[in-house]
Structure formats: C-alpha cells, structure tokens
Amino acid sequence: PACLGVAESAGTMKFGHQFTRTIEATHPTISDKFLCYKKLKKCLKTIPKKTEPAKNADGTLKPGEKRKLTEEQRAFVKTLNAELQKFNKFFMNAEEDLVIKDSLLEKEYREVVNEDGTLAESFAMKKYRKICQAIADFHGELVLMEHWVGLNYTALVKILKKHDKRSNLSLRSPFLVSVLQQPFYRTEVLSQLITKTETRFRKLNAVLPEGGLPVELQRREEAREHQEESEEESESDSSDGEGDTTQNPLNRTKAAMECWDGLKSSDSCKRPLGDIQSVVTSGKRTKQTTTE
C-alpha cells in the first residue's frame, strides 16, 4: 500500500525538499513515476485564495455556489486525476513483473531447497549463493515498491492539505476516499510476495547445519567449484566495469525506508482523511474521482 522526515517545523527540511531528494536517489527508470509535487504546487499558486462565497439576503448560499469551480481548480483536479492514472498503470505493470519474477525465482529456489525444507538433490553451493543474492535483490525491489506506494500516498495527502487551506473547495477527504480504492493502493499481492520471500530467507538460513555441509557433499562442492573457477575468470574479464550504484536495490530501499520512517509520526499519516469520521472500503476497485 503505500519518505524522509517531513515535519515542517523550524530547523527541519520541508516535505517538498525531502520528497525531491528521495526521487533523486531513486533509479532513473522509476524517478518519473512519483507524484509531480512541484507541478501541483505551481497549480496551487494560481488558485485564488479563500473568499467568502456569494450569499442571498437571508445569509444562505446562492444556488450552485458550493460546487463552483474556477478554471485553476479544474486544472489542479485534472492534474491529480492524471497522476492517479500514472500510478495505476505503473503499479499494475510492476506488480505483474514481480509476480513473474517470483515464479522464476521459485524454480531456482527449488533446486536448492525441497518443499519440506531439506536440501534438494540438485543442491550446489554456487546455486545456494546465487539464489540467496537473487532473493535479497528481489526483496529489495518488493520493499521499494511498497514504499513507493506509501511515499506517493503521503505526497497526495500533503498537496491536498495545502489545496484545502488555500481554496474554497474541500478536496482532501473525498479524493483520498477514492484513492483508497485505486489499484496502486491495493497492495495485498505485494504483501504476500514480501512474506513469501522472507519465508524463503528463513528456510535458506536453516537448510545448512551449523557445522556446515556434510563431508561428502563438501568434497563434491569443492571439486565442482574448482572446475568452474576457470570459466568464471574468463567471464569476469569481460565485465570488470563498475555498475551504477543507484541500481543497487539495497541503496534504493534504504532511501525509501529512511523517507518513510520520518513520516510515521506526522499528522498526515495519523489522520490522512482529515476530519472525516469513517471510511468504508471494499475489495472492489472503483473508478477514480473526476470532480469537475
């Protein structure tokens, strides 16, 4: 479902700067998938500040006054809806890719560990190390995606709160009720993948006895590794360049987690819907709000 510290008190960095820093620390392939916070702030500046609505002589609001939208407000809402579409498209594609990757990892995992948690017949230390690294990287991707959801949701809460402070139109509560039903916020599959991956970690950690491999299996592994050393040397000669450190899932995940940890005590996370008393959510995915 779901930043750096965002408290806006004196001496701390404001959310917009923190959010920008997090995006810059993220790999370029997904940096444009975050909320366009700066663009929305620019839209806000064009919206006229709160004014007293037109009233009749008896003090009641004139017909249609409550729903009256300025051109600037329409542009803001249109941008928000476009962002939701962007989130949904990216998340659903990413979720599909993660499910496929999980299926491929399962095949490699079963070459090392049986379903009952014992060593597989095809066990090899090289396979063991490879699957451990692959699962670690995969777990990093999953956690990153989970925090991508949280970061963008919090950014939405922040920008809507700013809007409601400036505008006569209250968007925060109704818009966020719609957000809770959007595909990008439905992270059940993602959570299941994270739990499944962590279970694999535990089984991989328990599959080897404390004293190491049995002597017979250890000898077999030593012979196999010796045979493969020459092949690995030739392969390493052709790939001696350093990769982009921003591609490291651990680095990306760390940036996301640091950002999210700073938000846990913020009012936006505790009461994201403002003063709304209750929100009833269902498993159905509804269409996004198109307030005009």
mmCIF file with all atom_site columns, N, CA and C in Angstrom, residues 92-154:
data_model
loop_
_atom_site.group_PDB
_atom_site.id
_atom_site.type_symbol
_atom_site.label_atom_id
_atom_site.label_alt_id
_atom_site.label_comp_id
_atom_site.label_asym_id
_atom_site.label_entity_id
_atom_site.label_seq_id
_atom_site.pdbx_PDB_ins_code
_atom_site.Cartn_x
_atom_site.Cartn_y
_atom_site.Cartn_z
_atom_site.occupancy
_atom_site.B_iso_or_equiv
_atom_site.pdbx_formal_charge
_atom_site.auth_seq_id
_atom_site.auth_comp_id
_atom_site.auth_asym_id
_atom_site.auth_atom_id
_atom_site.pdbx_PDB_model_num
ATOM 1   N N  . MET A 1 92  ? 0.426  -1.558  -11.710 1.00 0.00 ? 92  MET A N  1
ATOM 2   C CA . MET A 1 92  ? -0.096 -2.821  -12.229 1.00 0.00 ? 92  MET A CA 1
ATOM 3   C C  . MET A 1 92  ? 0.928  -3.529  -13.115 1.00 0.00 ? 92  MET A C  1
ATOM 4   N N  . ASN A 1 93  ? 1.669  -2.752  -13.910 1.00 0.00 ? 93  ASN A N  1
ATOM 5   C CA . ASN A 1 93  ? 2.728  -3.357  -14.733 1.00 0.00 ? 93  ASN A CA 1
ATOM 6   C C  . ASN A 1 93  ? 3.851  -3.906  -13.866 1.00 0.00 ? 93  ASN A C  1
ATOM 7   N N  . ALA A 1 94  ? 4.237  -3.133  -12.851 1.00 0.00 ? 94  ALA A N  1
ATOM 8   C CA . ALA A 1 94  ? 5.310  -3.553  -11.952 1.00 0.00 ? 94  ALA A CA 1
ATOM 9   C C  . ALA A 1 94  ? 4.894  -4.788  -11.158 1.00 0.00 ? 94  ALA A C  1
ATOM 10  N N  . GLU A 1 95  ? 3.653  -4.800  -10.701 1.00 0.00 ? 95  GLU A N  1
ATOM 11  C CA . GLU A 1 95  ? 3.156  -5.945  -9.935  1.00 0.00 ? 95  GLU A CA 1
ATOM 12  C C  . GLU A 1 95  ? 3.180  -7.215  -10.785 1.00 0.00 ? 95  GLU A C  1
ATOM 13  N N  . GLU A 1 96  ? 2.776  -7.090  -12.032 1.00 0.00 ? 96  GLU A N  1
ATOM 14  C CA . GLU A 1 96  ? 2.794  -8.242  -12.944 1.00 0.00 ? 96  GLU A CA 1
ATOM 15  C C  . GLU A 1 96  ? 4.219  -8.754  -13.143 1.00 0.00 ? 96  GLU A C  1
ATOM 16  N N  . ASP A 1 97  ? 5.162  -7.836  -13.324 1.00 0.00 ? 97  ASP A N  1
ATOM 17  C CA . ASP A 1 97  ? 6.567  -8.223  -13.498 1.00 0.00 ? 97  ASP A CA 1
ATOM 18  C C  . ASP A 1 97  ? 7.113  -8.913  -12.250 1.00 0.00 ? 97  ASP A C  1
ATOM 19  N N  . LEU A 1 98  ? 6.728  -8.423  -11.081 1.00 0.00 ? 98  LEU A N  1
ATOM 20  C CA . LEU A 1 98  ? 7.196  -9.009  -9.825  1.00 0.00 ? 98  LEU A CA 1
ATOM 21  C C  . LEU A 1 98  ? 6.648  -10.415 -9.624  1.00 0.00 ? 98  LEU A C  1
ATOM 22  N N  . VAL A 1 99  ? 5.407  -10.639 -10.026 1.00 0.00 ? 99  VAL A N  1
ATOM 23  C CA . VAL A 1 99  ? 4.812  -11.977 -9.918  1.00 0.00 ? 99  VAL A CA 1
ATOM 24  C C  . VAL A 1 99  ? 5.546  -12.956 -10.834 1.00 0.00 ? 99  VAL A C  1
ATOM 25  N N  . ILE A 1 100 ? 5.866  -12.501 -12.043 1.00 0.00 ? 100 ILE A N  1
ATOM 26  C CA . ILE A 1 100 ? 6.605  -13.344 -12.985 1.00 0.00 ? 100 ILE A CA 1
ATOM 27  C C  . ILE A 1 100 ? 8.004  -13.653 -12.445 1.00 0.00 ? 100 ILE A C  1
ATOM 28  N N  . LYS A 1 101 ? 8.654  -12.632 -11.909 1.00 0.00 ? 101 LYS A N  1
ATOM 29  C CA . LYS A 1 101 ? 9.990  -12.825 -11.352 1.00 0.00 ? 101 LYS A CA 1
ATOM 30  C C  . LYS A 1 101 ? 9.957  -13.794 -10.172 1.00 0.00 ? 101 LYS A C  1
ATOM 31  N N  . ASP A 1 102 ? 8.907  -13.698 -9.361  1.00 0.00 ? 102 ASP A N  1
ATOM 32  C CA . ASP A 1 102 ? 8.761  -14.601 -8.228  1.00 0.00 ? 102 ASP A CA 1
ATOM 33  C C  . ASP A 1 102 ? 8.643  -16.045 -8.698  1.00 0.00 ? 102 ASP A C  1
ATOM 34  N N  . SER A 1 103 ? 7.915  -16.250 -9.776  1.00 0.00 ? 103 SER A N  1
ATOM 35  C CA . SER A 1 103 ? 7.751  -17.599 -10.326 1.00 0.00 ? 103 SER A CA 1
ATOM 36  C C  . SER A 1 103 ? 9.086  -18.168 -10.807 1.00 0.00 ? 103 SER A C  1
ATOM 37  N N  . LEU A 1 104 ? 9.903  -17.324 -11.445 1.00 0.00 ? 104 LEU A N  1
ATOM 38  C CA . LEU A 1 104 ? 11.215 -17.768 -11.915 1.00 0.00 ? 104 LEU A CA 1
ATOM 39  C C  . LEU A 1 104 ? 12.145 -18.068 -10.743 1.00 0.00 ? 104 LEU A C  1
ATOM 40  N N  . LEU A 1 105 ? 12.070 -17.248 -9.702  1.00 0.00 ? 105 LEU A N  1
ATOM 41  C CA . LEU A 1 105 ? 12.902 -17.473 -8.518  1.00 0.00 ? 105 LEU A CA 1
ATOM 42  C C  . LEU A 1 105 ? 12.513 -18.770 -7.811  1.00 0.00 ? 105 LEU A C  1
ATOM 43  N N  . GLU A 1 106 ? 11.229 -19.100 -7.862  1.00 0.00 ? 106 GLU A N  1
ATOM 44  C CA . GLU A 1 106 ? 10.753 -20.327 -7.224  1.00 0.00 ? 106 GLU A CA 1
ATOM 45  C C  . GLU A 1 106 ? 11.443 -21.557 -7.831  1.00 0.00 ? 106 GLU A C  1
ATOM 46  N N  . LYS A 1 107 ? 11.634 -21.545 -9.143  1.00 0.00 ? 107 LYS A N  1
ATOM 47  C CA . LYS A 1 107 ? 12.296 -22.672 -9.814  1.00 0.00 ? 107 LYS A CA 1
ATOM 48  C C  . LYS A 1 107 ? 13.745 -22.799 -9.343  1.00 0.00 ? 107 LYS A C  1
ATOM 49  N N  . GLU A 1 108 ? 14.443 -21.675 -9.267  1.00 0.00 ? 108 GLU A N  1
ATOM 50  C CA . GLU A 1 108 ? 15.829 -21.700 -8.796  1.00 0.00 ? 108 GLU A CA 1
ATOM 51  C C  . GLU A 1 108 ? 15.891 -22.097 -7.327  1.00 0.00 ? 108 GLU A C  1
ATOM 52  N N  . TYR A 1 109 ? 14.929 -21.622 -6.573  1.00 0.00 ? 109 TYR A N  1
ATOM 53  C CA . TYR A 1 109 ? 14.887 -21.916 -5.136  1.00 0.00 ? 109 TYR A CA 1
ATOM 54  C C  . TYR A 1 109 ? 14.711 -23.409 -4.891  1.00 0.00 ? 109 TYR A C  1
ATOM 55  N N  . ARG A 1 110 ? 13.872 -24.061 -5.695  1.00 0.00 ? 110 ARG A N  1
ATOM 56  C CA . ARG A 1 110 ? 13.612 -25.485 -5.533  1.00 0.00 ? 110 ARG A CA 1
ATOM 57  C C  . ARG A 1 110 ? 14.796 -26.356 -5.963  1.00 0.00 ? 110 ARG A C  1
ATOM 58  N N  . GLU A 1 111 ? 15.760 -25.787 -6.635  1.00 0.00 ? 111 GLU A N  1
ATOM 59  C CA . GLU A 1 111 ? 16.977 -26.520 -6.968  1.00 0.00 ? 111 GLU A CA 1
ATOM 60  C C  . GLU A 1 111 ? 17.915 -26.581 -5.771  1.00 0.00 ? 111 GLU A C  1
ATOM 61  N N  . VAL A 1 112 ? 17.579 -25.810 -4.739  1.00 0.00 ? 112 VAL A N  1
ATOM 62  C CA . VAL A 1 112 ? 18.405 -25.755 -3.530  1.00 0.00 ? 112 VAL A CA 1
ATOM 63  C C  . VAL A 1 112 ? 17.672 -26.338 -2.329  1.00 0.00 ? 112 VAL A C  1
ATOM 64  N N  . VAL A 1 113 ? 16.380 -26.017 -2.200  1.00 0.00 ? 113 VAL A N  1
ATOM 65  C CA . VAL A 1 113 ? 15.596 -26.443 -1.041  1.00 0.00 ? 113 VAL A CA 1
ATOM 66  C C  . VAL A 1 113 ? 14.323 -27.160 -1.493  1.00 0.00 ? 113 VAL A C  1
ATOM 67  N N  . ASN A 1 114 ? 14.055 -28.315 -0.881  1.00 0.00 ? 114 ASN A N  1
ATOM 68  C CA . ASN A 1 114 ? 12.816 -29.034 -1.156  1.00 0.00 ? 114 ASN A CA 1
ATOM 69  C C  . ASN A 1 114 ? 11.653 -28.376 -0.415  1.00 0.00 ? 114 ASN A C  1
ATOM 70  N N  . GLU A 1 115 ? 10.440 -28.777 -0.747  1.00 0.00 ? 115 GLU A N  1
ATOM 71  C CA . GLU A 1 115 ? 9.260  -28.211 -0.104  1.00 0.00 ? 115 GLU A CA 1
ATOM 72  C C  . GLU A 1 115 ? 9.222  -28.500 1.393   1.00 0.00 ? 115 GLU A C  1
ATOM 73  N N  . ASP A 1 116 ? 9.850  -29.625 1.809   1.00 0.00 ? 116 ASP A N  1
ATOM 74  C CA . ASP A 1 116 ? 9.872  -29.960 3.234   1.00 0.00 ? 116 ASP A CA 1
ATOM 75  C C  . ASP A 1 116 ? 11.027 -29.292 3.983   1.00 0.00 ? 116 ASP A C  1
ATOM 76  N N  . GLY A 1 117 ? 11.788 -28.423 3.280   1.00 0.00 ? 117 GLY A N  1
ATOM 77  C CA . GLY A 1 117 ? 12.864 -27.680 3.926   1.00 0.00 ? 117 GLY A CA 1
ATOM 78  C C  . GLY A 1 117 ? 14.202 -28.382 3.939   1.00 0.00 ? 117 GLY A C  1
ATOM 79  N N  . THR A 1 118 ? 14.314 -29.542 3.296   1.00 0.00 ? 118 THR A N  1
ATOM 80  C CA . THR A 1 118 ? 15.583 -30.264 3.240   1.00 0.00 ? 118 THR A CA 1
ATOM 81  C C  . THR A 1 118 ? 16.368 -29.867 1.997   1.00 0.00 ? 118 THR A C  1
ATOM 82  N N  . LEU A 1 119 ? 17.661 -30.281 1.976   1.00 0.00 ? 119 LEU A N  1
ATOM 83  C CA . LEU A 1 119 ? 18.488 -29.976 0.815   1.00 0.00 ? 119 LEU A CA 1
ATOM 84  C C  . LEU A 1 119 ? 17.979 -30.708 -0.419  1.00 0.00 ? 119 LEU A C  1
ATOM 85  N N  . ALA A 1 120 ? 17.890 -29.995 -1.525  1.00 0.00 ? 120 ALA A N  1
ATOM 86  C CA . ALA A 1 120 ? 17.449 -30.612 -2.775  1.00 0.00 ? 120 ALA A CA 1
ATOM 87  C C  . ALA A 1 120 ? 18.551 -31.510 -3.339  1.00 0.00 ? 120 ALA A C  1
ATOM 88  N N  . GLU A 1 121 ? 18.164 -32.476 -4.133  1.00 0.00 ? 121 GLU A N  1
ATOM 89  C CA . GLU A 1 121 ? 19.132 -33.397 -4.732  1.00 0.00 ? 121 GLU A CA 1
ATOM 90  C C  . GLU A 1 121 ? 20.123 -32.650 -5.616  1.00 0.00 ? 121 GLU A C  1
ATOM 91  N N  . SER A 1 122 ? 19.642 -31.579 -6.260  1.00 0.00 ? 122 SER A N  1
ATOM 92  C CA . SER A 1 122 ? 20.496 -30.799 -7.165  1.00 0.00 ? 122 SER A CA 1
ATOM 93  C C  . SER A 1 122 ? 21.252 -29.680 -6.442  1.00 0.00 ? 122 SER A C  1
ATOM 94  N N  . PHE A 1 123 ? 21.296 -29.732 -5.098  1.00 0.00 ? 123 PHE A N  1
ATOM 95  C CA . PHE A 1 123 ? 21.948 -28.678 -4.318  1.00 0.00 ? 123 PHE A CA 1
ATOM 96  C C  . PHE A 1 123 ? 23.404 -28.491 -4.734  1.00 0.00 ? 123 PHE A C  1
ATOM 97  N N  . ALA A 1 124 ? 23.796 -27.226 -4.822  1.00 0.00 ? 124 ALA A N  1
ATOM 98  C CA . ALA A 1 124 ? 25.193 -26.857 -5.072  1.00 0.00 ? 124 ALA A CA 1
ATOM 99  C C  . ALA A 1 124 ? 25.420 -25.512 -4.392  1.00 0.00 ? 124 ALA A C  1
ATOM 100 N N  . MET A 1 125 ? 26.603 -25.325 -3.806  1.00 0.00 ? 125 MET A N  1
ATOM 101 C CA . MET A 1 125 ? 26.874 -24.083 -3.086  1.00 0.00 ? 125 MET A CA 1
ATOM 102 C C  . MET A 1 125 ? 26.802 -22.874 -3.998  1.00 0.00 ? 125 MET A C  1
ATOM 103 N N  . LYS A 1 126 ? 27.193 -23.073 -5.253  1.00 0.00 ? 126 LYS A N  1
ATOM 104 C CA . LYS A 1 126 ? 27.113 -21.958 -6.192  1.00 0.00 ? 126 LYS A CA 1
ATOM 105 C C  . LYS A 1 126 ? 25.649 -21.559 -6.398  1.00 0.00 ? 126 LYS A C  1
ATOM 106 N N  . LYS A 1 127 ? 24.781 -22.552 -6.522  1.00 0.00 ? 127 LYS A N  1
ATOM 107 C CA . LYS A 1 127 ? 23.346 -22.264 -6.666  1.00 0.00 ? 127 LYS A CA 1
ATOM 108 C C  . LYS A 1 127 ? 22.802 -21.617 -5.394  1.00 0.00 ? 127 LYS A C  1
ATOM 109 N N  . TYR A 1 128 ? 23.298 -22.108 -4.262  1.00 0.00 ? 128 TYR A N  1
ATOM 110 C CA . TYR A 1 128 ? 22.852 -21.578 -2.970  1.00 0.00 ? 128 TYR A CA 1
ATOM 111 C C  . TYR A 1 128 ? 23.192 -20.100 -2.853  1.00 0.00 ? 128 TYR A C  1
ATOM 112 N N  . ARG A 1 129 ? 24.433 -19.754 -3.166  1.00 0.00 ? 129 ARG A N  1
ATOM 113 C CA . ARG A 1 129 ? 24.853 -18.356 -3.083  1.00 0.00 ? 129 ARG A CA 1
ATOM 114 C C  . ARG A 1 129 ? 24.100 -17.499 -4.086  1.00 0.00 ? 129 ARG A C  1
ATOM 115 N N  . LYS A 1 130 ? 23.889 -18.053 -5.268  1.00 0.00 ? 130 LYS A N  1
ATOM 116 C CA . LYS A 1 130 ? 23.200 -17.308 -6.321  1.00 0.00 ? 130 LYS A CA 1
ATOM 117 C C  . LYS A 1 130 ? 21.756 -17.008 -5.927  1.00 0.00 ? 130 LYS A C  1
ATOM 118 N N  . ILE A 1 131 ? 21.049 -18.014 -5.394  1.00 0.00 ? 131 ILE A N  1
ATOM 119 C CA . ILE A 1 131 ? 19.645 -17.788 -5.039  1.00 0.00 ? 131 ILE A CA 1
ATOM 120 C C  . ILE A 1 131 ? 19.530 -16.870 -3.824  1.00 0.00 ? 131 ILE A C  1
ATOM 121 N N  . CYS A 1 132 ? 20.497 -16.952 -2.914  1.00 0.00 ? 132 CYS A N  1
ATOM 122 C CA . CYS A 1 132 ? 20.491 -16.042 -1.764  1.00 0.00 ? 132 CYS A CA 1
ATOM 123 C C  . CYS A 1 132 ? 20.605 -14.588 -2.225  1.00 0.00 ? 132 CYS A C  1
ATOM 124 N N  . GLN A 1 133 ? 21.512 -14.337 -3.163  1.00 0.00 ? 133 GLN A N  1
ATOM 125 C CA . GLN A 1 133 ? 21.693 -12.982 -3.681  1.00 0.00 ? 133 GLN A CA 1
ATOM 126 C C  . GLN A 1 133 ? 20.473 -12.537 -4.467  1.00 0.00 ? 133 GLN A C  1
ATOM 127 N N  . ALA A 1 134 ? 19.922 -13.469 -5.279  1.00 0.00 ? 134 ALA A N  1
ATOM 128 C CA . ALA A 1 134 ? 18.756 -13.130 -6.096  1.00 0.00 ? 134 ALA A CA 1
ATOM 129 C C  . ALA A 1 134 ? 17.547 -12.791 -5.225  1.00 0.00 ? 134 ALA A C  1
ATOM 130 N N  . ILE A 1 135 ? 17.343 -13.555 -4.154  1.00 0.00 ? 135 ILE A N  1
ATOM 131 C CA . ILE A 1 135 ? 16.212 -13.308 -3.274  1.00 0.00 ? 135 ILE A CA 1
ATOM 132 C C  . ILE A 1 135 ? 16.410 -12.016 -2.491  1.00 0.00 ? 135 ILE A C  1
ATOM 133 N N  . ALA A 1 136 ? 17.658 -11.734 -2.108  1.00 0.00 ? 136 ALA A N  1
ATOM 134 C CA . ALA A 1 136 ? 17.944 -10.471 -1.411  1.00 0.00 ? 136 ALA A CA 1
ATOM 135 C C  . ALA A 1 136 ? 17.613 -9.278  -2.305  1.00 0.00 ? 136 ALA A C  1
ATOM 136 N N  . ASP A 1 137 ? 18.019 -9.365  -3.571  1.00 0.00 ? 137 ASP A N  1
ATOM 137 C CA . ASP A 1 137 ? 17.726 -8.286  -4.515  1.00 0.00 ? 137 ASP A CA 1
ATOM 138 C C  . ASP A 1 137 ? 16.216 -8.156  -4.748  1.00 0.00 ? 137 ASP A C  1
ATOM 139 N N  . PHE A 1 138 ? 15.560 -9.303  -4.870  1.00 0.00 ? 138 PHE A N  1
ATOM 140 C CA . PHE A 1 138 ? 14.112 -9.306  -5.113  1.00 0.00 ? 138 PHE A CA 1
ATOM 141 C C  . PHE A 1 138 ? 13.366 -8.704  -3.928  1.00 0.00 ? 138 PHE A C  1
ATOM 142 N N  . HIS A 1 139 ? 13.811 -9.046  -2.734  1.00 0.00 ? 139 HIS A N  1
ATOM 143 C CA . HIS A 1 139 ? 13.184 -8.488  -1.534  1.00 0.00 ? 139 HIS A CA 1
ATOM 144 C C  . HIS A 1 139 ? 13.351 -6.968  -1.511  1.00 0.00 ? 139 HIS A C  1
ATOM 145 N N  . GLY A 1 140 ? 14.517 -6.488  -1.937  1.00 0.00 ? 140 GLY A N  1
ATOM 146 C CA . GLY A 1 140 ? 14.746 -5.049  -2.013  1.00 0.00 ? 140 GLY A CA 1
ATOM 147 C C  . GLY A 1 140 ? 13.786 -4.375  -2.975  1.00 0.00 ? 140 GLY A C  1
ATOM 148 N N  . GLU A 1 141 ? 13.535 -5.018  -4.114  1.00 0.00 ? 141 GLU A N  1
ATOM 149 C CA . GLU A 1 141 ? 12.596 -4.464  -5.093  1.00 0.00 ? 141 GLU A CA 1
ATOM 150 C C  . GLU A 1 141 ? 11.181 -4.403  -4.521  1.00 0.00 ? 141 GLU A C  1
ATOM 151 N N  . LEU A 1 142 ? 10.793 -5.456  -3.805  1.00 0.00 ? 142 LEU A N  1
ATOM 152 C CA . LEU A 1 142 ? 9.453  -5.508  -3.221  1.00 0.00 ? 142 LEU A CA 1
ATOM 153 C C  . LEU A 1 142 ? 9.259  -4.412  -2.181  1.00 0.00 ? 142 LEU A C  1
ATOM 154 N N  . VAL A 1 143 ? 10.258 -4.274  -1.316  1.00 0.00 ? 143 VAL A N  1
ATOM 155 C CA . VAL A 1 143 ? 10.160 -3.251  -0.271  1.00 0.00 ? 143 VAL A CA 1
ATOM 156 C C  . VAL A 1 143 ? 10.158 -1.857  -0.892  1.00 0.00 ? 143 VAL A C  1
ATOM 157 N N  . LEU A 1 144 ? 10.966 -1.684  -1.932  1.00 0.00 ? 144 LEU A N  1
ATOM 158 C CA . LEU A 1 144 ? 10.991 -0.399  -2.623  1.00 0.00 ? 144 LEU A CA 1
ATOM 159 C C  . LEU A 1 144 ? 9.616  -0.063  -3.200  1.00 0.00 ? 144 LEU A C  1
ATOM 160 N N  . MET A 1 145 ? 8.973  -1.055  -3.811  1.00 0.00 ? 145 MET A N  1
ATOM 161 C CA . MET A 1 145 ? 7.653  -0.820  -4.391  1.00 0.00 ? 145 MET A CA 1
ATOM 162 C C  . MET A 1 145 ? 6.634  -0.512  -3.306  1.00 0.00 ? 145 MET A C  1
ATOM 163 N N  . GLU A 1 146 ? 6.735  -1.213  -2.181  1.00 0.00 ? 146 GLU A N  1
ATOM 164 C CA . GLU A 1 146 ? 5.822  -0.961  -1.070  1.00 0.00 ? 146 GLU A CA 1
ATOM 165 C C  . GLU A 1 146 ? 5.966  0.475   -0.567  1.00 0.00 ? 146 GLU A C  1
ATOM 166 N N  . HIS A 1 147 ? 7.195  0.946   -0.480  1.00 0.00 ? 147 HIS A N  1
ATOM 167 C CA . HIS A 1 147 ? 7.414  2.304   -0.004  1.00 0.00 ? 147 HIS A CA 1
ATOM 168 C C  . HIS A 1 147 ? 7.094  3.337   -1.083  1.00 0.00 ? 147 HIS A C  1
ATOM 169 N N  . TRP A 1 148 ? 7.193  2.943   -2.336  1.00 0.00 ? 148 TRP A N  1
ATOM 170 C CA . TRP A 1 148 ? 6.777  3.841   -3.422  1.00 0.00 ? 148 TRP A CA 1
ATOM 171 C C  . TRP A 1 148 ? 5.306  4.192   -3.242  1.00 0.00 ? 148 TRP A C  1
ATOM 172 N N  . VAL A 1 149 ? 4.506  3.197   -2.887  1.00 0.00 ? 149 VAL A N  1
ATOM 173 C CA . VAL A 1 149 ? 3.080  3.435   -2.645  1.00 0.00 ? 149 VAL A CA 1
ATOM 174 C C  . VAL A 1 149 ? 2.897  4.403   -1.476  1.00 0.00 ? 149 VAL A C  1
ATOM 175 N N  . GLY A 1 150 ? 3.605  4.126   -0.374  1.00 0.00 ? 150 GLY A N  1
ATOM 176 C CA . GLY A 1 150 ? 3.476  4.979   0.804   1.00 0.00 ? 150 GLY A CA 1
ATOM 177 C C  . GLY A 1 150 ? 3.931  6.404   0.562   1.00 0.00 ? 150 GLY A C  1
ATOM 178 N N  . LEU A 1 151 ? 5.016  6.561   -0.183  1.00 0.00 ? 151 LEU A N  1
ATOM 179 C CA . LEU A 1 151 ? 5.553  7.892   -0.475  1.00 0.00 ? 151 LEU A CA 1
ATOM 180 C C  . LEU A 1 151 ? 4.565  8.715   -1.298  1.00 0.00 ? 151 LEU A C  1
ATOM 181 N N  . ASN A 1 152 ? 4.022  8.093   -2.326  1.00 0.00 ? 152 ASN A N  1
ATOM 182 C CA . ASN A 1 152 ? 3.109  8.827   -3.196  1.00 0.00 ? 152 ASN A CA 1
ATOM 183 C C  . ASN A 1 152 ? 1.787  9.132   -2.513  1.00 0.00 ? 152 ASN A C  1
ATOM 184 N N  . TYR A 1 153 ? 1.310  8.207   -1.693  1.00 0.00 ? 153 TYR A N  1
ATOM 185 C CA . TYR A 1 153 ? 0.076  8.475   -0.952  1.00 0.00 ? 153 TYR A CA 1
ATOM 186 C C  . TYR A 1 153 ? 0.279  9.658   -0.009  1.00 0.00 ? 153 TYR A C  1
ATOM 187 N N  . THR A 1 154 ? 1.408  9.672   0.679   1.00 0.00 ? 154 THR A N  1
ATOM 188 C CA . THR A 1 154 ? 1.676  10.770  1.607   1.00 0.00 ? 154 THR A CA 1
ATOM 189 C C  . THR A 1 154 ? 1.830  12.092  0.858   1.00 0.00 ? 154 THR A C  1
#
